[in-house]
XYZ file of C-alpha atoms in Angstrom:
597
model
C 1.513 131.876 39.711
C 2.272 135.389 40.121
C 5.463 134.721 40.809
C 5.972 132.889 37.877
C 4.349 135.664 35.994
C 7.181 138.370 37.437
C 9.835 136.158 36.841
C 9.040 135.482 32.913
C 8.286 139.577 32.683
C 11.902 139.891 34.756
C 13.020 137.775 31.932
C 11.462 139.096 29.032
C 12.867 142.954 30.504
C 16.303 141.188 30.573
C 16.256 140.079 27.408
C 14.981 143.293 25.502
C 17.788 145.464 27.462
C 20.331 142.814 26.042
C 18.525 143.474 22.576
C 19.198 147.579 22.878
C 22.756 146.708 24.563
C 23.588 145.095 21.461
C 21.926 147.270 18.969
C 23.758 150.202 20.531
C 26.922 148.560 20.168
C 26.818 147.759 16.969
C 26.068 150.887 16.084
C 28.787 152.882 17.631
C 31.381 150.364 16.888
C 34.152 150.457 13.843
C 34.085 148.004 11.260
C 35.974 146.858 8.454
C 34.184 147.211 4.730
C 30.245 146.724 3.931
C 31.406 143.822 2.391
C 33.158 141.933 4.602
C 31.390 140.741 7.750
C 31.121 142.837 10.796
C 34.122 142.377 13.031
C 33.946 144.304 16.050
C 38.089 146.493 16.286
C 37.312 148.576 19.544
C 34.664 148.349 22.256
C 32.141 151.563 22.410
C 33.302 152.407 25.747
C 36.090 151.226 28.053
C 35.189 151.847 32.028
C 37.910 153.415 34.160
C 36.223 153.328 37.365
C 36.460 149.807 38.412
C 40.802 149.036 37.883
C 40.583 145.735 36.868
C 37.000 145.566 35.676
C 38.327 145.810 31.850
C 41.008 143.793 30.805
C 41.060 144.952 27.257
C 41.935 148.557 28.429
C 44.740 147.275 30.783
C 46.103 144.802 28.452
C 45.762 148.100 25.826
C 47.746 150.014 28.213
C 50.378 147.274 28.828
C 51.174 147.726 24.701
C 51.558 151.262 25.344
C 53.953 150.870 28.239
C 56.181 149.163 26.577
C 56.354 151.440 23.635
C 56.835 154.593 26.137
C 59.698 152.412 28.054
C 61.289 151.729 24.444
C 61.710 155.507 23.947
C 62.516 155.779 27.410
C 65.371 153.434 27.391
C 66.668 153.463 24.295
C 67.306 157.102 23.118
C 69.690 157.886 25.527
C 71.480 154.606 24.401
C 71.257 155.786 20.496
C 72.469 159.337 21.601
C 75.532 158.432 23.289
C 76.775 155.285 22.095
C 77.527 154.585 18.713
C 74.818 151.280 18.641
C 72.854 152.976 15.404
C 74.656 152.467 12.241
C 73.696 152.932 8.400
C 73.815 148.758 8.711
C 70.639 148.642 10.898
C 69.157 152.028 10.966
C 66.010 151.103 8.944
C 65.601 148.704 11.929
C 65.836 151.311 14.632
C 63.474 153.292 12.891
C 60.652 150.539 12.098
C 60.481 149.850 15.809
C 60.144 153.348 16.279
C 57.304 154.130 14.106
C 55.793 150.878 14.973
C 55.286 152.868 18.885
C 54.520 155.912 17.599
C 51.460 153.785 15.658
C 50.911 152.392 19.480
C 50.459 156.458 20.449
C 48.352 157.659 18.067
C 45.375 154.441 18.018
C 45.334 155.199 21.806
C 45.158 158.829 20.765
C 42.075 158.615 18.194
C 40.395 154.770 19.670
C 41.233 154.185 23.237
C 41.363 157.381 25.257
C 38.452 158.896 23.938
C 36.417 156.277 25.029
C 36.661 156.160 28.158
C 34.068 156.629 30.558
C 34.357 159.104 33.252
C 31.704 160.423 36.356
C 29.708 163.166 36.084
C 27.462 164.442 39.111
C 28.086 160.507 39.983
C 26.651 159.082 37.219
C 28.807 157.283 34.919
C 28.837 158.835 31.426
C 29.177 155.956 28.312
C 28.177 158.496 25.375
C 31.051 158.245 22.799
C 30.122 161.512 22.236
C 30.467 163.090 25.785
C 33.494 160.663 26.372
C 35.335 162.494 23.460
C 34.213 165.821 24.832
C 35.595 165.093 28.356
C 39.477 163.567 26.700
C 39.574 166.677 24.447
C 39.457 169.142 27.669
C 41.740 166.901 29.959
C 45.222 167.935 30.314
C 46.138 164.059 29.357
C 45.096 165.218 26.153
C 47.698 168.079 25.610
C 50.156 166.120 26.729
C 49.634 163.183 24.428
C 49.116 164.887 20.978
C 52.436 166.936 22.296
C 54.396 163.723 22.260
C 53.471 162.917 18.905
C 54.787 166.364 17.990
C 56.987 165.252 14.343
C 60.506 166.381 15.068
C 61.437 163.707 12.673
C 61.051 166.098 9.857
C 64.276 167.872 11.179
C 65.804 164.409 10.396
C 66.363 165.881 6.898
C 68.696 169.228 8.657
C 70.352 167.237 10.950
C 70.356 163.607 10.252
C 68.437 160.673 11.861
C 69.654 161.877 15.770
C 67.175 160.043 18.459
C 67.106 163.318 20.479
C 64.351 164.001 18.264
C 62.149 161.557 19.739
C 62.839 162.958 23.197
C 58.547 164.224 23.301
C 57.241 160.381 23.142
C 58.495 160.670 26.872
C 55.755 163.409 27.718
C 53.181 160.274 27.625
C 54.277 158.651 31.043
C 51.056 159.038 32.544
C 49.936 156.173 30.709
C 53.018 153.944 32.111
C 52.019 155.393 35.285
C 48.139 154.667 34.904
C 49.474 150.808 33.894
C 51.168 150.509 36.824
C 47.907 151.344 39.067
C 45.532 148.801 36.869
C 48.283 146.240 37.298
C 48.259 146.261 41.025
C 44.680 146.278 41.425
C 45.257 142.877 39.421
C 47.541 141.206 41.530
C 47.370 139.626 44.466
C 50.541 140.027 45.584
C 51.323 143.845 44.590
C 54.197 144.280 46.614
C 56.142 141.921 45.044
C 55.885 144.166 41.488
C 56.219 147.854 43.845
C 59.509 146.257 44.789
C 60.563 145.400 40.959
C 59.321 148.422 39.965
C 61.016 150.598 42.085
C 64.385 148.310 41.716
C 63.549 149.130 37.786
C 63.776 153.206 38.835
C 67.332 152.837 40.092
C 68.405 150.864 37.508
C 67.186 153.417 34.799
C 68.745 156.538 36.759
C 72.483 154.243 36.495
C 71.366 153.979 32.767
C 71.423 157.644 32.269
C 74.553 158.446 33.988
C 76.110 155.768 32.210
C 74.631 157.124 29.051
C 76.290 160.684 30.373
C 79.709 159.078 31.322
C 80.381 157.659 27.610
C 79.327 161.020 25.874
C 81.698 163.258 27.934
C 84.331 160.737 27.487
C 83.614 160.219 23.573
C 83.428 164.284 23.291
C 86.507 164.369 25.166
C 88.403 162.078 22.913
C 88.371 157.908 25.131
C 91.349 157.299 27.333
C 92.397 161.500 26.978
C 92.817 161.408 30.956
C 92.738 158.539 33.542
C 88.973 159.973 34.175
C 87.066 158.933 31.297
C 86.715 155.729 29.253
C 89.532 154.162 28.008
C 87.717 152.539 25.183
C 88.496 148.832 26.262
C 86.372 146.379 26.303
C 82.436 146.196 26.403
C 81.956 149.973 26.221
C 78.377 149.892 28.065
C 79.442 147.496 31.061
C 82.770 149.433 31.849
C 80.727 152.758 31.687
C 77.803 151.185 33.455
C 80.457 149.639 35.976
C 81.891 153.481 36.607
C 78.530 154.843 37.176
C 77.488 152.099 39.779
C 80.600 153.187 41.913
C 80.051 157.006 41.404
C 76.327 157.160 41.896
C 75.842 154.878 45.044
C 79.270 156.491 45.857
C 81.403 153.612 46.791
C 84.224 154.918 45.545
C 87.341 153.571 44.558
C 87.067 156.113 41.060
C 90.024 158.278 39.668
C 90.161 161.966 40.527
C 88.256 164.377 37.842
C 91.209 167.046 36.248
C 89.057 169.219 34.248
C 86.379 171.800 35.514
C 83.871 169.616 33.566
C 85.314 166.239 35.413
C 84.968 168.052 38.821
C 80.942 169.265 38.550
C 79.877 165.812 36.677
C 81.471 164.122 39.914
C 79.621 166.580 42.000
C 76.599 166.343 40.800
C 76.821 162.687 40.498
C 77.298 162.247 44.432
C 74.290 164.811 44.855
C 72.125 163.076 42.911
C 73.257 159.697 44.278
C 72.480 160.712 47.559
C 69.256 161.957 47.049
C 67.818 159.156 44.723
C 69.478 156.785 46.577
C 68.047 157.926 50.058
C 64.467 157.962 48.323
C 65.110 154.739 47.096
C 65.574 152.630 50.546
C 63.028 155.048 51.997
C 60.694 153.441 49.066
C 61.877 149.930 49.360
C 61.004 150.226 53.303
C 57.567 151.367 52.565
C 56.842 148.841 50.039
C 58.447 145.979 52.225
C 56.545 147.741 55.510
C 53.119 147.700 53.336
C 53.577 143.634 52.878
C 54.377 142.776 56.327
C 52.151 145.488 58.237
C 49.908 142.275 58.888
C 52.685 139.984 60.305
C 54.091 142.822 62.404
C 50.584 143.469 64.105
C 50.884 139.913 64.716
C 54.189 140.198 66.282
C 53.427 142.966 68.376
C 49.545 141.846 69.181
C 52.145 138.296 70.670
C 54.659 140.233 72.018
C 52.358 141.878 74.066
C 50.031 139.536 75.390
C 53.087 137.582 76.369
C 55.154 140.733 78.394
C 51.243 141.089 79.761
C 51.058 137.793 81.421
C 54.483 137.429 82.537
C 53.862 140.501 84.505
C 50.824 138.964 86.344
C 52.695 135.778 86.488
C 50.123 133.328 84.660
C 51.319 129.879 84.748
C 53.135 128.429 82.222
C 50.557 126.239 80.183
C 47.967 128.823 80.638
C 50.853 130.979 78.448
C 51.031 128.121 76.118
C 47.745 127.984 74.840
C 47.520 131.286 74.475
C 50.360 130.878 72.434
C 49.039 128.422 70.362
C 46.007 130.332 69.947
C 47.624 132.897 68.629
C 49.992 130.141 66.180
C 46.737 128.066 64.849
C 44.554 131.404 64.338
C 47.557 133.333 62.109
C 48.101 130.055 60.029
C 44.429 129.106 59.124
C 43.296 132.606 58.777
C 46.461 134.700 57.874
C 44.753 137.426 60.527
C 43.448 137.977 64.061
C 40.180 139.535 63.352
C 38.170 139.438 60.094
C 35.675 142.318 61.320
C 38.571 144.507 61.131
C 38.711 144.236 57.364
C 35.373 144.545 57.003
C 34.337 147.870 59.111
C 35.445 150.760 56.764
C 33.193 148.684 53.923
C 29.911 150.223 53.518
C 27.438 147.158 54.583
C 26.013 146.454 51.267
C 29.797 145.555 49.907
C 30.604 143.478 53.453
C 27.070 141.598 52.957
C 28.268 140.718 49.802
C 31.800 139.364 50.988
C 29.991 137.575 53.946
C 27.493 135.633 51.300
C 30.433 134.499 49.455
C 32.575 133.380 51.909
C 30.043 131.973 54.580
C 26.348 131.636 53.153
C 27.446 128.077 51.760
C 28.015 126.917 55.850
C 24.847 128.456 56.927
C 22.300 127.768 54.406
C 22.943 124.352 55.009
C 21.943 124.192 58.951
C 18.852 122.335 59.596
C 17.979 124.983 62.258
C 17.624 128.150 58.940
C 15.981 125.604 56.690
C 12.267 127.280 55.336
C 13.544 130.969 57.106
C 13.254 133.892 54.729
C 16.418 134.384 53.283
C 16.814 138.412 53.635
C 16.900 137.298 57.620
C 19.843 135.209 56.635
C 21.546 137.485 54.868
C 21.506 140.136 57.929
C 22.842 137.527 60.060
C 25.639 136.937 58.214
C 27.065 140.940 58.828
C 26.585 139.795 62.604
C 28.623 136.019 62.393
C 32.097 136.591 63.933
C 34.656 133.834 63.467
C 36.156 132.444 66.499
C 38.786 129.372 67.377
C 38.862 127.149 69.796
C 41.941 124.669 71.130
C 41.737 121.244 72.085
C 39.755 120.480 75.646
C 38.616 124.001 75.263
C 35.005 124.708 76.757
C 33.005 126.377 74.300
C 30.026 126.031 76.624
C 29.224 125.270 80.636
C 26.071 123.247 81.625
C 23.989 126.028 83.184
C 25.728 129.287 82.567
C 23.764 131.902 80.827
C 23.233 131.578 77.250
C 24.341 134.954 75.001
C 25.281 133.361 72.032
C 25.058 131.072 69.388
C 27.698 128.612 67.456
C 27.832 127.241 64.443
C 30.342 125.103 63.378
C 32.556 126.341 60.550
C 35.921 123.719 60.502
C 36.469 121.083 63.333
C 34.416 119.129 65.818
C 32.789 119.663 68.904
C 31.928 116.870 71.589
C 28.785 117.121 74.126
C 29.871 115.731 77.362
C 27.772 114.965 80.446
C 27.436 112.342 82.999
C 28.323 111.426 86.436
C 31.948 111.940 85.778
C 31.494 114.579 83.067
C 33.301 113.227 80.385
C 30.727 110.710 78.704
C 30.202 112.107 75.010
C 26.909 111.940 74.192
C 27.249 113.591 70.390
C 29.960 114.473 68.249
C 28.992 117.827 66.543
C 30.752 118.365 62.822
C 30.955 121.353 60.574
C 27.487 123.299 59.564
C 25.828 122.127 63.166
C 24.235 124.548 65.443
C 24.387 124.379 69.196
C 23.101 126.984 71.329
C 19.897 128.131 70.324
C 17.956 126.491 72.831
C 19.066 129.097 75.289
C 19.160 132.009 73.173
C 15.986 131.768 71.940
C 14.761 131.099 75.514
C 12.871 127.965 74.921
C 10.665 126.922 77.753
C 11.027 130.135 79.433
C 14.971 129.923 80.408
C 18.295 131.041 78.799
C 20.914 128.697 81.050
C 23.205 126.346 78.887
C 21.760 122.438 78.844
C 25.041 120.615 78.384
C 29.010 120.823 78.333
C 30.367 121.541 74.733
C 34.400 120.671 74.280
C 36.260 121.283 71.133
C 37.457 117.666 70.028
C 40.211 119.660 68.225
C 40.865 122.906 66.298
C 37.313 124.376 65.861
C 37.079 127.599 64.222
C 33.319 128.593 65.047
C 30.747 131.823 63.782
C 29.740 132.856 67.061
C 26.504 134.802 66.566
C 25.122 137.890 69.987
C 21.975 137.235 71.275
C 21.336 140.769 70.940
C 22.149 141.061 67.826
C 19.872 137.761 66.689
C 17.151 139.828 68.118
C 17.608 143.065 66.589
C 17.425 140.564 63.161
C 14.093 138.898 63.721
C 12.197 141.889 65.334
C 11.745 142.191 61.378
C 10.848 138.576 60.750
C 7.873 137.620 62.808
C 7.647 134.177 61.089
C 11.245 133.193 60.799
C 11.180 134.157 64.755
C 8.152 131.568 65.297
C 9.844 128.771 62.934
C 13.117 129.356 64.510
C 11.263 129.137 68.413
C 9.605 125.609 66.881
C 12.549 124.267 66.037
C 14.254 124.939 69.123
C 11.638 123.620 71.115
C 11.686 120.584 69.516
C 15.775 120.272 69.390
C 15.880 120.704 73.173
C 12.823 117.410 73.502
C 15.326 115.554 71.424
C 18.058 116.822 73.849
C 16.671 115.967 77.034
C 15.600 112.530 75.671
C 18.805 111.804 74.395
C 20.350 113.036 77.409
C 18.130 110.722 79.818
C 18.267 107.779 77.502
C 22.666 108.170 77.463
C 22.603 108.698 81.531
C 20.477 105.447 81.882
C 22.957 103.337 79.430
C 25.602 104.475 81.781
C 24.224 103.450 84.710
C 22.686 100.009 83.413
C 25.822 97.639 84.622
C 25.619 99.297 88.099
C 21.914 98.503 88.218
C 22.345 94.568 87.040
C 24.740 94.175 89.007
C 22.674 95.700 92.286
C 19.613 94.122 91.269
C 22.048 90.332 90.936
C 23.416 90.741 94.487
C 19.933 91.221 95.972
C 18.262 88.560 94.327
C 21.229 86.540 95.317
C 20.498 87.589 98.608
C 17.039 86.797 98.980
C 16.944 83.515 97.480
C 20.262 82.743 100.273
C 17.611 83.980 102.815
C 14.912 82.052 101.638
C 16.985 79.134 102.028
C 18.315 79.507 105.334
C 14.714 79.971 106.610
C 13.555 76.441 104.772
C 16.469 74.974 106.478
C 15.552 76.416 109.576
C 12.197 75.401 109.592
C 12.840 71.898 108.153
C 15.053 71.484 111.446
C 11.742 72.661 113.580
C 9.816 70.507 111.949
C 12.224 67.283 112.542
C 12.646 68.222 116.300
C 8.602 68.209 116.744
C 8.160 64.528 115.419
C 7.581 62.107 118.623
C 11.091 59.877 118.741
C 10.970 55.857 118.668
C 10.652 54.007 122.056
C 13.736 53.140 123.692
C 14.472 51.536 126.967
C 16.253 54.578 128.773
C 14.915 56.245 132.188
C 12.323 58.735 131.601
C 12.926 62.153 132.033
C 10.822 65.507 132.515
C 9.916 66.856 129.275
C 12.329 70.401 128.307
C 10.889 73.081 126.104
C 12.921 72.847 123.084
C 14.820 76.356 122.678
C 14.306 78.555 119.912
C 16.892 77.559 117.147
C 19.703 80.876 116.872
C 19.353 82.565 113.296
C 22.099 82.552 111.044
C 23.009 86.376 110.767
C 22.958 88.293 107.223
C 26.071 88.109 105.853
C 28.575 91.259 105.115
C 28.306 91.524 101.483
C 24.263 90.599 101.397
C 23.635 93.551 103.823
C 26.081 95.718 102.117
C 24.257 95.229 98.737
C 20.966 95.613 100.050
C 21.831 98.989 101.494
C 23.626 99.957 98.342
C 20.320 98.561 96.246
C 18.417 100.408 98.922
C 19.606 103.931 98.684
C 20.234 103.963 94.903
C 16.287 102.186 93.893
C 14.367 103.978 96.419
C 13.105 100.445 97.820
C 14.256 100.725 101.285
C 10.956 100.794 102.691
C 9.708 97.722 100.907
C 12.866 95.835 101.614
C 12.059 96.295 105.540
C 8.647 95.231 105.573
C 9.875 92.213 103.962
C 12.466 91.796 106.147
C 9.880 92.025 109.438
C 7.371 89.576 107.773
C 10.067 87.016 107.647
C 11.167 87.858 111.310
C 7.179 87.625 112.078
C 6.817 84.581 110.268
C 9.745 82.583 111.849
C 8.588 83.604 115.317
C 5.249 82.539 115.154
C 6.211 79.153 113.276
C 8.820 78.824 116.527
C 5.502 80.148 119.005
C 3.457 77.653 117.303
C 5.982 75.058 117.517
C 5.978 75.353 121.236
């Protein structure tokens, strides 16, 4: 009941901060007209702190990148070539107002909302938020690219130069590029487009340069400069290509002019070229650092036993090992990921990925499920080959395995490879001897991996450290095991008898066998006494002196009886019983011979 009573005042506290979430934001947010309904333009506060927490700000920003990368681009083009005419100027300048629109809402609705940390709290005030944009250099910078140089358009015509300010606002294509590769999974893949998108722009300005200088200095004056035929952008774009990544193959410069653009084209060529490749390597380095650990980690291990001469399928499954563990988990270790996270942010990652495996085991059913939760910080994830022993009857027990993908077989009997059980994923083996049950800690049966078993393999030290703070989980856990290993044992007793039942009916056959063959040779033999005692009919022969009749030779035990009986003997424990019946049937047939005589 009190429980119930906290959870429906949890609930009612839920539901009036929702109320004053609301209220809040409806009053701090712009609307159109009293008359119209509400309709929220422009969330009351956009949060910076977690990248891709709000996609309205990043898709925001995305609008603003591509109005900065449309002045970026496209002003040199304007400038030098002659692609803005009277025909479609009102064109060119509708696109350009239409960004400078882009600027200014970010300006006035976007960037001043933003939340920022203070003293590490996170500030949401609209007010403070304003406060903190206003002193920011960000700030400067963006009201100074919205400086209106466009008035001079009335002086000295519409030139694009004008515009040349709206590129002072790159730290917002910068910030965009940040937010967007928090978003992806694959960043590396849009680090190498975007630096591929760098080089490309710096043979766009050059290009840009080459057709001025060769417009200024009147097309096809000298073998230099542009002849004017053709596509003027490609065959200027196709000149700068060769100068700038210095292939060369380009006429000689004649002017003074001709001679320091060429210079300073192979300068700059080398230098943005060099940081280029050295960018590309890091970005391509970055996305393979984890295969190339793998590489080496192989490389290693493999130059390491070759030294100490391991044999050859020893090598291979460490091999494989090594194959089967990078393809199912993409890594060697999974702790390594996790040990620079603080262990609130790794407890979450650990319920996520393995609390759906674990809350399922019988064994954790009814413990308290903070206990859980520790345990899953200590679960490291291990794999296993084919025939592999995960386990040894009687070694010492220090862990304990759960089953996470795969099986594992319990094997036992006289030859050692009788299954008993077939273990799937979410079992749990182990904890009989890591809890101690029954006052040891040595393993009760052979485990084998049936195949590729990938299993959380949790430290006995570790599981005690854990329930030190959970008396009663520690006392449910012990009962369980207890019980667990009872099943065991009887299961284990029950399978060993199964296998040995044919042996034992076939034992038990061959000395009844033998018996009731012994039994009959002895009625035989005494049937033959008895005939020889009876007094024979008269005859007319000469009498002679009565003989003792001899005692009739018994018929000795055959091979296979007395082999059986010594087999049935030594494996039933009957071997004294057998005797004694043995000499009564000696005794008897003596005395029934005594008697006879």
């Amino acid at each position: 009941e009190e429980e119930q009573e906290e959870e429906k005042e949890e609930e009612e506290e839920e539901k009036e901060r929702r109320m004053g979430t609301q209220s809040n934001t409806l009053s701090s947010a712009t609307y159109l007209p009293s008359d119209l309904a509400p309709i929220r333009i422009c969330p009351c506060s956009l949060s910076p702190v977690s990248l891709s927490a709000d996609v309205t700000y990043v898709l925001w920003m995305f609008l603003v990148s591509l109005a900065w990368n449309w002045n970026a681009w496209f002003i040199p083009v304007r400038w030098a070539f002659p692609y803005q005419t009277t025909e479609n100027i009102y064109y060119w300048l509708l696109t350009d107002y239409l960004c400078d629109l882009i600027y200014i809402l970010d300006i006035t609705i976007f960037q001043p909302r933003l939340q920022f940390i203070r003293g590490g709290d996170i500030v949401t005030d609209k007010k403070e938020t304003r406060k903190n944009y206003i002193k920011t250099k960000r700030f400067k910078f963006d009201v100074a690219s919205l400086v209106p140089l466009e008035l001079f358009y009335f002086l000295t015509g519409i030139n694009p130069m004008l515009r040349l300010p709206r590129l002072l606002k790159i730290n917002s294509f910068f910030e965009f590029n940040e937010r967007l590769e928090a978003i992806l999974t694959k960043a590396y893949i849009y680090r190498v487009i975007r630096t591929t998108t760098y080089l490309l722009y710096c043979l766009h300005c050059n290009t840009c340069l080459f057709y001025w200088y060769s417009a200024l200095d009147g097309l096809g004056s000298t073998s230099w400069v542009y002849n004017g035929e053709g596509n003027s952008y490609i065959r200027c774009y196709y000149y700068a290509v060769k100068t700038l990544i210095t292939i060369g193959g380009v006429p000689e410069p004649t002017t003074l002019f001709e001679m320091v653009f060429q210079l300073v084209n192979y300068f700059v060529g080398v230098f943005v070229f060099s940081i280029m490749i050295g960018q590309m390597r890091d970005v391509v380095g970055a996305a393979t650092a984890a295969q190339t650990y793998y590489r080496s980690c192989v490389d290693n291990t493999i130059k390491y036993m070759s030294s100490y001469r391991i044999p050859r399928d020893v090598q291979n499954r460490v091999k494989t090992w090594y194959n089967y563990t990078w393809q199912s988990q993409g890594m060697l270790d999974e702790q390594e990921l996790l040990v620079q996270l603080p262990d609130k942010m790794r407890l979450d990652i650990a319920i996520d990925v393995n609390y759906s495996i674990v809350s399922k085991v019988p064994l954790f059913q009814g413990c308290d499920r903070q206990m859980i939760f520790d345990m899953l910080k200590s679960l490291r994830s291990v794999v296993y080959l084919p025939g592999d022993y995960v386990c040894k009857k009687d070694e010492v027990g220090r862990e304990m395995y759960i089953i996470k993908e795969g099986e594992v077989q319990v094997v036992g009997g006289p030859d050692g490879k009788t299954v008993f059980v077939t273990l799937r994923a979410g079992s749990v083996f182990g904890e009989i001897s890591l809890l101690a049950v029954g006052g040891g800690n040595r393993r009760t049966a052979n485990v084998v991996a049936h195949g590729f078993a990938n299993l959380f393999i949790l430290d006995k030290k570790d599981l005690n450290e854990i329930l030190v703070h959970y008396p009663e989980s520690k006392k449910l856990l012990r009962k369980k095991a207890r019980l667990n290993k009872m099943a065991l044992h009887i299961e284990h007793h029950y399978v060993e008898e199964l296998c040995e039942f044919p042996a034992t009916i076939l034992c038990m056959f061959i000395v009844i066998t033998g018996f009731i063959s012994l039994i009959v040779v002895n009625c035989l033999n005494h049937r033959k006494m008895l005939n020889k005692g009876k007094n024979p009919e008269p005859k007319q022969e000469p009498k002679e002196p009565p003989r003792v009749p001899a005692a009739p030779v018994r018929t000795e035990t055959p091979r296979l009886l007395r082999a059986a009986l010594e087999m049935t003997e030594r494996s039933s424990g009957l071997k004294g019983a057998l005797a004694k019946v043995k000499e009564k049937t000696n005794k008897s047939s003596i005395s029934l011979q005594v008697n006879q005589l």
